[in-house]
Short mmCIF file of C-alpha atoms and ligand atoms in Angstrom, two decimals:
data_model
loop_
_atom_site.label_atom_id
_atom_site.label_comp_id
_atom_site.label_asym_id
_atom_site.label_seq_id
_atom_site.Cartn_x
_atom_site.Cartn_y
_atom_site.Cartn_z
CA UNK A 1 -51.00 58.12 -31.80
CA UNK A 2 -50.99 54.99 -34.01
CA UNK A 3 -52.56 51.74 -32.86
CA UNK A 4 -49.29 49.52 -32.88
CA UNK A 5 -47.54 48.09 -29.76
CA UNK A 6 -44.23 46.73 -29.57
CA UNK A 7 -43.84 42.91 -30.19
CA UNK A 8 -40.59 40.75 -29.18
CA UNK A 9 -38.60 39.45 -31.61
CA UNK A 10 -38.93 35.88 -29.66
CA UNK A 11 -42.64 35.79 -29.58
CA UNK A 12 -43.90 32.67 -31.35
CA UNK A 13 -47.28 32.93 -29.91
CA UNK A 14 -47.89 36.56 -30.99
CA UNK A 15 -46.10 35.34 -34.39
CA UNK A 16 -48.94 32.58 -34.90
CA UNK A 17 -51.79 35.01 -34.23
CA UNK A 18 -50.74 37.28 -36.54
CA UNK A 19 -50.03 35.01 -39.38
CA UNK A 20 -53.35 33.64 -38.63
CA UNK A 21 -55.18 36.53 -38.45
CA UNK A 22 -54.02 37.63 -42.07
CA UNK A 23 -53.87 33.93 -43.44
CA UNK A 24 -58.08 34.05 -42.51
CA UNK A 25 -58.46 37.55 -43.97
CA UNK A 26 -56.68 36.44 -47.72
CA UNK A 27 -58.42 33.35 -47.29
CA UNK A 28 -61.79 35.00 -46.62
CA UNK A 29 -60.63 36.69 -49.98
CA UNK A 30 -60.09 33.77 -51.97
CA UNK A 31 -63.12 31.98 -51.08
CA UNK A 32 -65.73 35.54 -51.55
CA UNK A 33 -64.26 36.26 -54.82
CA UNK A 34 -63.90 32.76 -56.48
CA UNK A 35 -67.98 31.62 -55.08
CA UNK A 36 -69.15 33.05 -58.34
CA UNK A 37 -67.17 30.98 -60.68
CA UNK A 38 -69.15 27.67 -59.50
CA UNK A 39 -72.83 26.65 -60.10
CA UNK A 40 -75.61 26.98 -57.30
CA UNK A 41 -74.75 24.27 -54.96
CA UNK A 42 -71.31 24.17 -54.50
CA UNK A 43 -71.25 28.23 -54.71
CA UNK A 44 -73.34 28.29 -51.32
CA UNK A 45 -70.68 25.71 -49.69
CA UNK A 46 -67.83 28.24 -50.42
CA UNK A 47 -69.69 31.09 -49.42
CA UNK A 48 -69.75 29.49 -46.07
CA UNK A 49 -66.20 28.16 -46.20
CA UNK A 50 -65.50 32.04 -47.00
CA UNK A 51 -67.53 33.14 -43.67
CA UNK A 52 -65.78 30.96 -41.46
CA UNK A 53 -62.22 32.29 -42.49
CA UNK A 54 -64.02 35.74 -42.09
CA UNK A 55 -65.15 35.30 -38.68
CA UNK A 56 -61.89 33.64 -37.90
CA UNK A 57 -60.27 36.82 -39.52
CA UNK A 58 -62.07 39.56 -37.18
CA UNK A 59 -61.59 37.19 -34.06
CA UNK A 60 -58.27 37.07 -34.89
CA UNK A 61 -57.34 40.54 -35.35
CA UNK A 62 -59.10 40.79 -31.88
CA UNK A 63 -57.00 38.15 -30.00
CA UNK A 64 -53.61 39.39 -31.80
CA UNK A 65 -54.41 42.76 -29.98
CA UNK A 66 -55.38 41.00 -27.17
CA UNK A 67 -51.73 38.84 -26.98
CA UNK A 68 -49.86 42.06 -27.82
CA UNK A 69 -51.38 44.16 -24.90
CA UNK A 70 -51.71 41.23 -22.07
CA UNK A 71 -50.04 38.52 -23.20
CA UNK A 72 -52.39 36.41 -21.52
CA UNK A 73 -54.46 33.44 -23.28
CA UNK A 74 -57.83 35.14 -25.17
CA UNK A 75 -59.86 32.21 -24.02
CA UNK A 76 -63.25 34.06 -24.65
CA UNK A 77 -62.73 35.28 -27.97
CA UNK A 78 -61.62 31.38 -29.00
CA UNK A 79 -65.09 30.23 -27.59
CA UNK A 80 -66.88 33.03 -29.55
CA UNK A 81 -65.09 32.46 -32.65
CA UNK A 82 -65.62 28.45 -32.14
CA UNK A 83 -69.26 28.83 -31.46
CA UNK A 84 -69.91 30.13 -34.36
CA UNK A 85 -67.73 28.52 -36.70
CA UNK A 86 -67.85 25.17 -35.47
CA UNK A 87 -71.83 25.11 -36.16
CA UNK A 88 -71.13 26.20 -40.02
CA UNK A 89 -68.85 23.54 -40.67
CA UNK A 90 -71.64 21.03 -39.46
CA UNK A 91 -73.43 23.17 -42.15
CA UNK A 92 -71.03 22.30 -44.51
CA UNK A 93 -71.36 18.49 -44.36
CA UNK A 94 -75.02 18.96 -44.60
CA UNK A 95 -74.57 21.10 -47.92
CA UNK A 96 -72.01 19.15 -49.45
CA UNK A 97 -74.73 16.01 -48.65
CA UNK A 98 -77.51 17.82 -49.69
CA UNK A 99 -77.55 16.20 -53.30
CA UNK A 100 -77.80 13.04 -52.08
CA UNK A 101 -80.91 13.62 -50.43
CA UNK A 102 -79.69 15.15 -46.74
CA UNK A 103 -82.01 16.00 -44.52
CA UNK A 104 -82.41 18.85 -41.93
CA UNK A 105 -82.45 16.45 -39.10
CA UNK A 106 -78.84 15.52 -39.67
CA UNK A 107 -77.45 19.19 -39.82
CA UNK A 108 -79.26 19.73 -36.14
CA UNK A 109 -78.34 17.11 -34.59
CA UNK A 110 -74.02 17.78 -35.61
CA UNK A 111 -75.00 21.32 -34.29
CA UNK A 112 -76.02 20.28 -31.52
CA UNK A 113 -73.85 18.19 -30.35
CA UNK A 114 -71.19 20.67 -31.61
CA UNK A 115 -72.55 22.94 -29.05
CA UNK A 116 -72.39 21.06 -26.65
CA UNK A 117 -69.02 20.08 -27.13
CA UNK A 118 -67.96 23.90 -27.03
CA UNK A 119 -70.23 24.68 -23.88
CA UNK A 120 -68.83 22.04 -21.96
CA UNK A 121 -65.15 22.56 -22.91
CA UNK A 122 -65.30 26.23 -21.82
CA UNK A 123 -66.54 25.12 -18.39
CA UNK A 124 -63.34 23.07 -18.12
CA UNK A 125 -61.29 25.59 -19.05
CA UNK A 126 -62.48 28.82 -18.21
CA UNK A 127 -64.87 28.58 -15.30
CA UNK A 128 -64.66 25.12 -13.28
CA UNK A 129 -60.66 25.61 -14.07
CA UNK A 130 -59.10 24.14 -11.25
CA UNK A 131 -59.04 20.67 -9.53
CA UNK A 132 -60.48 17.75 -11.45
CA UNK A 133 -62.52 20.73 -13.01
CA UNK A 134 -60.96 20.63 -16.45
CA UNK A 135 -60.64 16.36 -16.62
CA UNK A 136 -64.59 15.79 -16.17
CA UNK A 137 -65.48 19.09 -18.56
CA UNK A 138 -63.55 17.87 -21.11
CA UNK A 139 -64.52 14.32 -20.69
CA UNK A 140 -68.33 15.19 -21.47
CA UNK A 141 -66.94 17.41 -24.54
CA UNK A 142 -65.23 14.53 -25.63
CA UNK A 143 -68.46 12.20 -25.76
CA UNK A 144 -69.72 15.10 -28.04
CA UNK A 145 -66.31 15.17 -30.44
CA UNK A 146 -66.96 11.41 -30.61
CA UNK A 147 -70.93 11.54 -31.11
CA UNK A 148 -70.18 13.75 -34.29
CA UNK A 149 -66.84 11.45 -35.45
CA UNK A 150 -69.08 8.59 -35.32
CA UNK A 151 -72.27 10.03 -37.14
CA UNK A 152 -70.08 11.43 -40.16
CA UNK A 153 -67.75 8.83 -40.41
CA UNK A 154 -70.43 5.62 -40.09
CA UNK A 155 -73.77 7.01 -38.85
CA UNK A 156 -76.53 8.23 -41.61
CA UNK A 157 -74.05 11.31 -43.17
CA UNK A 158 -71.62 8.65 -43.94
CA UNK A 159 -74.61 6.27 -46.02
CA UNK A 160 -75.57 9.50 -47.76
CA UNK A 161 -72.03 10.15 -49.07
CA UNK A 162 -71.32 6.63 -50.41
CA UNK A 163 -74.55 6.93 -52.00
CA UNK A 164 -73.49 10.23 -53.62
CA UNK A 165 -69.82 9.06 -54.97
CA UNK A 166 -67.73 10.99 -56.60
CA UNK A 167 -66.77 14.35 -55.55
CA UNK A 168 -69.02 14.52 -52.75
CA UNK A 169 -67.83 10.94 -51.66
CA UNK A 170 -64.27 12.65 -51.56
CA UNK A 171 -64.70 15.76 -50.25
CA UNK A 172 -67.09 14.24 -47.59
CA UNK A 173 -64.41 11.45 -46.78
CA UNK A 174 -61.87 14.16 -46.65
CA UNK A 175 -63.76 16.14 -44.43
CA UNK A 176 -64.09 12.98 -42.34
CA UNK A 177 -60.40 12.93 -41.72
CA UNK A 178 -60.03 16.87 -40.94
CA UNK A 179 -62.79 16.04 -38.06
CA UNK A 180 -60.90 13.43 -36.47
CA UNK A 181 -57.10 14.44 -37.08
CA UNK A 182 -57.59 18.00 -36.73
CA UNK A 183 -59.89 18.54 -35.08
CA UNK A 184 -58.19 16.33 -32.24
CA UNK A 185 -55.65 19.16 -32.38
CA UNK A 186 -57.55 20.74 -29.96
CA UNK A 187 -58.12 18.74 -26.76
CA UNK A 188 -54.04 18.77 -27.12
CA UNK A 189 -53.99 22.39 -26.54
CA UNK A 190 -56.78 21.86 -24.07
CA UNK A 191 -54.76 19.40 -21.97
CA UNK A 192 -51.20 21.40 -22.38
CA UNK A 193 -53.25 24.82 -21.05
CA UNK A 194 -55.35 22.94 -17.76
CA UNK A 195 -54.42 20.86 -14.96
CA UNK A 196 -55.40 17.27 -15.11
CA UNK A 197 -53.81 13.81 -14.92
CA UNK A 198 -52.81 14.90 -18.51
CA UNK A 199 -50.47 17.02 -16.79
CA UNK A 200 -47.01 15.61 -18.54
CA UNK A 201 -48.18 17.02 -21.81
CA UNK A 202 -47.55 20.11 -20.37
CA UNK A 203 -43.93 20.06 -19.63
CA UNK A 204 -43.64 18.64 -23.11
CA UNK A 205 -43.00 22.44 -23.60
CA UNK A 206 -46.26 23.05 -25.78
CA UNK A 207 -48.07 26.51 -25.45
CA UNK A 208 -51.68 26.38 -26.11
CA UNK A 209 -52.09 29.01 -28.08
CA UNK A 210 -49.46 28.20 -30.87
CA UNK A 211 -51.47 24.37 -30.79
CA UNK A 212 -54.99 26.37 -31.13
CA UNK A 213 -53.73 28.44 -33.86
CA UNK A 214 -52.49 25.95 -35.72
CA UNK A 215 -55.39 24.00 -35.58
CA UNK A 216 -57.61 26.55 -36.74
CA UNK A 217 -55.13 27.24 -39.41
CA UNK A 218 -55.26 23.99 -40.96
CA UNK A 219 -59.34 23.42 -39.86
CA UNK A 220 -60.69 26.67 -40.97
CA UNK A 221 -58.73 27.41 -44.53
CA UNK A 222 -57.93 23.24 -44.91
CA UNK A 223 -61.08 22.37 -44.16
CA UNK A 224 -62.84 25.29 -46.93
CA UNK A 225 -59.72 24.40 -49.72
CA UNK A 226 -60.97 20.87 -49.75
CA UNK A 227 -64.65 21.96 -50.35
CA UNK A 228 -63.33 24.24 -53.00
CA UNK A 229 -61.40 21.25 -54.68
CA UNK A 230 -64.64 19.77 -54.41
CA UNK A 231 -66.32 22.20 -56.62
CA UNK A 232 -63.14 22.02 -58.87
CA UNK A 233 -63.36 18.34 -59.58
CA UNK A 234 -67.36 18.69 -59.83
CA UNK A 235 -66.54 21.39 -62.34
CA UNK A 236 -64.46 19.62 -64.46
CA UNK A 237 -66.12 16.65 -64.61
CA UNK A 238 -69.08 18.65 -66.23
CA UNK B 1 -58.34 60.79 -30.77
CA UNK B 2 -57.66 60.42 -34.52
CA UNK B 3 -55.02 57.61 -35.59
CA UNK B 4 -52.35 59.61 -36.92
CA UNK B 5 -48.70 60.41 -35.96
CA UNK B 6 -46.44 63.73 -36.67
CA UNK B 7 -43.94 62.77 -39.68
CA UNK B 8 -40.85 64.70 -40.28
CA UNK B 9 -40.15 66.04 -43.94
CA UNK B 10 -37.18 64.33 -44.42
CA UNK B 11 -38.23 60.74 -43.28
CA UNK B 12 -37.45 59.09 -46.09
CA UNK B 13 -37.89 55.74 -44.69
CA UNK B 14 -41.22 56.97 -43.25
CA UNK B 15 -42.16 58.13 -46.64
CA UNK B 16 -41.90 54.72 -48.95
CA UNK B 17 -43.22 52.80 -46.05
CA UNK B 18 -46.39 55.03 -47.07
CA UNK B 19 -46.19 54.91 -51.02
CA UNK B 20 -45.80 51.26 -50.21
CA UNK B 21 -48.63 50.92 -48.57
CA UNK B 22 -51.06 52.38 -50.63
CA UNK B 23 -49.49 51.35 -53.85
CA UNK B 24 -50.42 47.80 -52.49
CA UNK B 25 -54.17 48.87 -51.69
CA UNK B 26 -54.50 50.15 -54.96
CA UNK B 27 -52.83 47.24 -57.03
CA UNK B 28 -55.08 44.90 -54.84
CA UNK B 29 -58.31 46.48 -56.18
CA UNK B 30 -56.53 46.50 -59.43
CA UNK B 31 -56.39 43.25 -59.64
CA UNK B 32 -59.50 42.10 -57.97
CA UNK B 33 -61.75 44.44 -59.81
CA UNK B 34 -60.07 42.87 -63.16
CA UNK B 35 -59.87 39.66 -62.77
CA UNK B 36 -63.49 38.65 -64.34
CA UNK B 37 -62.22 39.55 -67.61
CA UNK B 38 -60.21 36.09 -67.74
CA UNK B 39 -60.98 32.75 -68.50
CA UNK B 40 -60.83 30.48 -65.56
CA UNK B 41 -56.98 29.37 -65.62
CA UNK B 42 -55.87 33.09 -65.36
CA UNK B 43 -58.46 34.37 -63.45
CA UNK B 44 -56.87 32.36 -60.43
CA UNK B 45 -53.79 33.25 -61.11
CA UNK B 46 -54.74 37.32 -61.33
CA UNK B 47 -56.71 36.46 -57.75
CA UNK B 48 -53.76 35.07 -56.22
CA UNK B 49 -51.63 38.52 -57.48
CA UNK B 50 -54.34 40.12 -55.50
CA UNK B 51 -54.08 38.38 -52.86
CA UNK B 52 -50.03 38.84 -52.30
CA UNK B 53 -50.98 42.60 -53.04
CA UNK B 54 -53.53 42.52 -50.52
CA UNK B 55 -51.90 41.01 -47.53
CA UNK B 56 -49.06 43.29 -48.20
CA UNK B 57 -51.22 46.27 -47.82
CA UNK B 58 -52.11 45.12 -44.45
CA UNK B 59 -49.03 44.36 -43.23
CA UNK B 60 -47.94 47.86 -44.71
CA UNK B 61 -50.39 49.96 -42.89
CA UNK B 62 -49.01 48.20 -39.63
CA UNK B 63 -45.88 48.57 -40.47
CA UNK B 64 -45.98 52.11 -41.39
CA UNK B 65 -47.72 53.02 -37.86
CA UNK B 66 -45.46 51.46 -36.12
CA UNK B 67 -42.40 53.07 -37.94
CA UNK B 68 -43.87 56.40 -37.09
CA UNK B 69 -44.64 55.59 -33.80
CA UNK B 70 -41.70 53.53 -32.77
CA UNK B 71 -38.76 54.68 -35.34
CA UNK B 72 -37.55 51.60 -35.65
CA UNK B 73 -37.51 48.51 -38.00
CA UNK B 74 -40.66 46.31 -38.19
CA UNK B 75 -38.56 43.16 -39.14
CA UNK B 76 -41.10 40.84 -37.09
CA UNK B 77 -44.02 42.53 -39.73
CA UNK B 78 -41.73 41.79 -42.78
CA UNK B 79 -41.61 37.97 -41.72
CA UNK B 80 -45.13 38.08 -40.79
CA UNK B 81 -45.82 39.27 -44.34
CA UNK B 82 -43.07 37.28 -46.70
CA UNK B 83 -44.01 34.11 -44.46
CA UNK B 84 -47.59 34.17 -46.31
CA UNK B 85 -46.64 36.03 -49.88
CA UNK B 86 -43.58 34.04 -50.57
CA UNK B 87 -45.60 30.70 -50.90
CA UNK B 88 -48.24 32.07 -52.52
CA UNK B 89 -45.70 33.74 -55.11
CA UNK B 90 -44.87 30.00 -55.18
CA UNK B 91 -48.17 28.96 -56.06
CA UNK B 92 -48.23 31.42 -58.79
CA UNK B 93 -45.56 29.48 -60.60
CA UNK B 94 -47.61 26.16 -60.13
CA UNK B 95 -50.87 27.88 -61.54
CA UNK B 96 -49.36 29.18 -64.43
CA UNK B 97 -47.41 26.43 -65.51
CA UNK B 98 -50.64 23.84 -64.70
CA UNK B 99 -51.85 23.83 -68.38
CA UNK B 100 -48.49 22.51 -69.17
CA UNK B 101 -49.26 19.45 -66.68
CA UNK B 102 -47.10 20.58 -63.46
CA UNK B 103 -47.99 18.55 -60.29
CA UNK B 104 -48.65 19.55 -56.92
CA UNK B 105 -44.88 17.97 -56.05
CA UNK B 106 -43.58 20.99 -58.01
CA UNK B 107 -45.49 23.44 -56.00
CA UNK B 108 -44.82 21.84 -52.43
CA UNK B 109 -40.87 21.72 -52.90
CA UNK B 110 -40.66 25.61 -53.92
CA UNK B 111 -43.17 26.15 -50.72
CA UNK B 112 -40.83 24.32 -49.04
CA UNK B 113 -37.54 25.86 -49.88
CA UNK B 114 -39.12 29.58 -49.42
CA UNK B 115 -40.38 28.17 -45.95
CA UNK B 116 -36.58 27.33 -45.25
CA UNK B 117 -35.01 30.88 -46.80
CA UNK B 118 -37.59 32.69 -44.40
CA UNK B 119 -37.00 31.32 -41.38
CA UNK B 120 -33.60 30.61 -41.19
CA UNK B 121 -33.47 34.43 -42.72
CA UNK B 122 -35.70 35.38 -39.65
CA UNK B 123 -32.93 33.88 -36.85
CA UNK B 124 -30.13 35.38 -38.65
CA UNK B 125 -31.91 39.04 -38.76
CA UNK B 126 -34.13 39.00 -35.61
CA UNK B 127 -32.93 36.11 -33.06
CA UNK B 128 -29.14 34.73 -33.24
CA UNK B 129 -28.54 38.84 -34.70
CA UNK B 130 -25.10 39.30 -32.93
CA UNK B 131 -21.48 37.67 -34.11
CA UNK B 132 -21.10 35.28 -36.80
CA UNK B 133 -25.18 34.73 -36.15
CA UNK B 134 -26.51 36.84 -39.42
CA UNK B 135 -23.69 35.48 -41.46
CA UNK B 136 -24.16 31.59 -41.13
CA UNK B 137 -27.92 31.34 -40.85
CA UNK B 138 -28.01 34.43 -43.99
CA UNK B 139 -25.81 31.35 -45.92
CA UNK B 140 -28.42 28.62 -45.48
CA UNK B 141 -31.05 30.81 -46.44
CA UNK B 142 -29.29 31.88 -49.38
CA UNK B 143 -28.69 28.29 -49.91
CA UNK B 144 -32.48 27.79 -50.24
CA UNK B 145 -32.95 30.83 -52.24
CA UNK B 146 -30.33 29.20 -54.82
CA UNK B 147 -32.96 25.80 -54.69
CA UNK B 148 -35.49 27.95 -55.67
CA UNK B 149 -33.94 29.63 -58.32
CA UNK B 150 -32.20 26.71 -59.90
CA UNK B 151 -35.87 24.46 -59.89
CA UNK B 152 -37.58 27.26 -61.92
CA UNK B 153 -34.25 28.52 -64.05
CA UNK B 154 -33.06 24.85 -65.20
CA UNK B 155 -35.14 21.76 -63.09
CA UNK B 156 -38.80 20.40 -63.69
CA UNK B 157 -40.37 24.05 -63.82
CA UNK B 158 -38.41 25.41 -67.09
CA UNK B 159 -39.05 22.05 -68.63
CA UNK B 160 -42.53 22.26 -68.13
CA UNK B 161 -42.82 25.68 -69.69
CA UNK B 162 -40.96 25.09 -72.51
CA UNK B 163 -43.42 22.59 -73.03
CA UNK B 164 -46.16 24.93 -72.94
CA UNK B 165 -44.67 27.83 -74.81
CA UNK B 166 -46.59 31.14 -75.93
CA UNK B 167 -47.93 33.28 -73.17
CA UNK B 168 -46.91 30.73 -70.65
CA UNK B 169 -43.17 30.38 -71.50
CA UNK B 170 -42.89 34.16 -71.90
CA UNK B 171 -44.67 34.72 -68.42
CA UNK B 172 -42.41 31.96 -66.58
CA UNK B 173 -39.26 33.73 -68.36
CA UNK B 174 -40.55 37.09 -66.77
CA UNK B 175 -41.03 35.68 -63.45
CA UNK B 176 -37.46 33.78 -63.29
CA UNK B 177 -36.04 36.94 -63.79
CA UNK B 178 -37.66 38.44 -60.95
CA UNK B 179 -36.57 35.45 -58.25
CA UNK B 180 -33.20 36.25 -60.18
CA UNK B 181 -32.85 40.16 -60.03
CA UNK B 182 -35.71 41.26 -57.85
CA UNK B 183 -35.44 38.73 -54.49
CA UNK B 184 -31.68 39.61 -55.02
CA UNK B 185 -32.27 42.65 -53.08
CA UNK B 186 -33.45 41.21 -49.90
CA UNK B 187 -30.55 39.85 -49.28
CA UNK B 188 -29.24 43.38 -50.07
CA UNK B 189 -31.31 44.82 -47.39
CA UNK B 190 -30.09 42.08 -44.70
CA UNK B 191 -26.68 42.45 -45.48
CA UNK B 192 -27.26 46.28 -44.99
CA UNK B 193 -29.18 45.81 -41.71
CA UNK B 194 -26.89 42.91 -39.69
CA UNK B 195 -23.48 42.82 -38.55
CA UNK B 196 -21.00 40.31 -40.68
CA UNK B 197 -18.05 40.47 -42.90
CA UNK B 198 -20.10 42.60 -45.48
CA UNK B 199 -19.66 45.66 -43.30
CA UNK B 200 -18.94 47.58 -45.63
CA UNK B 201 -22.17 47.57 -47.69
CA UNK B 202 -23.55 49.40 -44.37
CA UNK B 203 -21.42 52.02 -44.84
CA UNK B 204 -22.47 53.16 -48.14
CA UNK B 205 -25.23 54.40 -46.46
CA UNK B 206 -27.93 52.25 -47.51
CA UNK B 207 -31.14 51.47 -45.50
CA UNK B 208 -32.39 48.08 -44.97
CA UNK B 209 -35.75 49.49 -44.73
CA UNK B 210 -36.00 51.27 -47.43
CA UNK B 211 -34.17 48.66 -49.81
CA UNK B 212 -37.28 46.21 -48.63
CA UNK B 213 -39.78 48.24 -49.05
CA UNK B 214 -38.34 48.96 -53.10
CA UNK B 215 -38.06 45.18 -53.36
CA UNK B 216 -41.47 44.89 -52.14
CA UNK B 217 -43.00 47.06 -54.63
CA UNK B 218 -41.11 45.60 -56.93
CA UNK B 219 -41.66 41.63 -56.51
CA UNK B 220 -45.28 41.82 -55.23
CA UNK B 221 -46.69 44.46 -57.87
CA UNK B 222 -44.70 43.97 -60.54
CA UNK B 223 -44.58 40.28 -60.64
CA UNK B 224 -48.43 40.65 -60.14
CA UNK B 225 -48.38 42.48 -63.73
CA UNK B 226 -46.26 40.10 -65.40
CA UNK B 227 -49.01 37.66 -64.83
CA UNK B 228 -51.73 40.31 -65.78
CA UNK B 229 -50.01 40.91 -68.80
CA UNK B 230 -49.75 36.81 -69.87
CA UNK B 231 -53.37 36.91 -69.36
CA UNK B 232 -54.02 39.29 -71.99
CA UNK B 233 -51.78 38.29 -74.00
CA UNK B 234 -53.00 34.63 -73.74
CA UNK B 235 -56.87 36.51 -74.39
CA UNK B 236 -56.16 38.71 -77.39
CA UNK B 237 -54.18 35.30 -79.00
CA UNK B 238 -57.50 33.53 -78.76
C1 RET C 1 -62.65 17.50 -27.47
C2 RET C 1 -62.61 18.54 -26.98
C3 RET C 1 -62.72 19.97 -27.23
C4 RET C 1 -62.84 20.40 -28.67
C5 RET C 1 -62.75 21.21 -29.31
C6 RET C 1 -62.69 21.12 -30.68
C7 RET C 1 -63.25 19.89 -31.64
C8 RET C 1 -62.57 22.57 -30.90
C9 RET C 1 -62.91 22.91 -32.77
C10 RET C 1 -62.80 23.96 -33.24
C11 RET C 1 -62.94 24.34 -34.75
C12 RET C 1 -62.72 22.98 -35.61
C13 RET C 1 -62.63 25.24 -34.27
C14 RET C 1 -62.58 25.88 -36.37
O1 RET C 1 -62.55 26.23 -37.03
C15 RET C 1 -62.19 21.08 -26.42
C16 RET C 1 -63.72 22.24 -26.42
C17 RET C 1 -61.05 21.85 -26.56
C18 RET C 1 -62.51 20.84 -24.87
C19 RET C 1 -61.31 19.66 -24.47
C20 RET C 1 -62.64 18.10 -25.06
C1 RET C 2 -31.41 34.80 -49.59
C2 RET C 2 -31.50 35.62 -48.00
C3 RET C 2 -32.97 35.80 -47.66
C4 RET C 2 -33.81 35.92 -48.98
C5 RET C 2 -35.06 36.63 -49.31
C6 RET C 2 -36.11 36.75 -49.57
C7 RET C 2 -35.89 36.43 -51.15
C8 RET C 2 -37.55 37.12 -49.90
C9 RET C 2 -38.29 37.63 -50.89
C10 RET C 2 -39.40 37.84 -50.80
C11 RET C 2 -40.54 38.63 -51.06
C12 RET C 2 -40.41 38.02 -52.57
C13 RET C 2 -41.69 38.91 -50.63
C14 RET C 2 -42.16 39.58 -51.26
O1 RET C 2 -43.39 39.76 -52.04
C15 RET C 2 -33.34 36.61 -46.24
C16 RET C 2 -34.08 35.88 -45.68
C17 RET C 2 -33.08 38.24 -46.51
C18 RET C 2 -31.88 36.09 -45.50
C19 RET C 2 -30.34 36.50 -46.16
C20 RET C 2 -30.59 35.60 -47.02
#
């Protein structure tokens, strides 16, 4: 018997899971197939962009079916996905700043903060998810998030980017905006999906999964395209 | 258990789903494997042609099983597919005209119009699909469609193509015909599958899915082959 299930025509959450899944697959094909047009430095960055969307494609494939089967939010798989992709995005920051002399310690600091952000977020969303649990764990997660924002916008990463200039500085700035604005979509989804002082948000009729799916499309594919654009800019200049 | 189901020998709709699926897969292999024969500019265009057929291949795989399992039109998945592939076709127009100085704003205008066309079409086909719903939403969708036709046939895109001349102009003209004639297949399928003043069409015995499947084969594979042909022409001239 075929591995398909019926989907209601007004299942917009399901729609975003399916579109997201396919968009991630197509983006991976795009990054993997075009990485060889660039020199070594940028090639690795584009490869990592492809890994991020590829990891997401596999998880979306699963989450899409999970949603179709149970009409239930696949929180578990989201965090499996994020705990791999978010650290890889930290690696991207490091790779881009490597020419400017970035050290591995910068990368590890960012990775550590991102893991703290996700583990505490998971506690609030899936484990201690009643009473004040979500608000408290969400706050800790948010602090780790702001540490990342600080480090790339004002900390040592910013200094390195300024020194490098050119395509590197432009890419770094754009990625900084992704982290500040694009990543902020996730706490919104979290607040829409968990109880807390922010319950007013849930009443806006926002759906947590739709928000997360839009966030993932912007942050994974968009993030990768910024890196791709920077590689093109660097290539055309030479 | 094997992932197959019995298919009636006179299930012509199923036949076109299976043929379409395989044709899309073969076309993707063709575009992906030949893209490296061309210089950077055309390579990206051929890669995007491959992405379009690849996205379709994945969705046809699903739709083919959906049809085999439920003997029901997989409208939902068609729109998931179109909402990704039609904007990518707009990207193709932009990529081809980039040498002639096309700006990103042209691409975004076309993408926006295509999304409006598809979202309103989905409303008419799957959500407000009784009474005058399909006719009204179809009309709005049609207006967005004609905006695209206008923009590429007579608007700024046409001017750029004329300036570029050569292989670019020829490819642009051919793609314009695809949009005018090939894309017009879809409103036909829509009218065959929804109630409205055009009900006479349905009585011709046309089947919506067969029409959509033929349209997809022409517009996705044919469109890609035009781009491929232009790349060959440009290469032979140098
Ligand atoms: C601040 C904060 C959160 C932040 C999550 C973020 C920022 C996730 C980013 C994910 C990305 C970028 C994935 C993509 O590829 C949580 C965990 C929702 C919990 C509530 C507080
Ligand atoms: C005008 C119009 C439509 C146009 C659809 C088109 C033009 C779809 C094109 C799809 C392509 C090119 C897919 C392939 O790759 C709808 C939505 C049926 C609704 C009725 C009015």
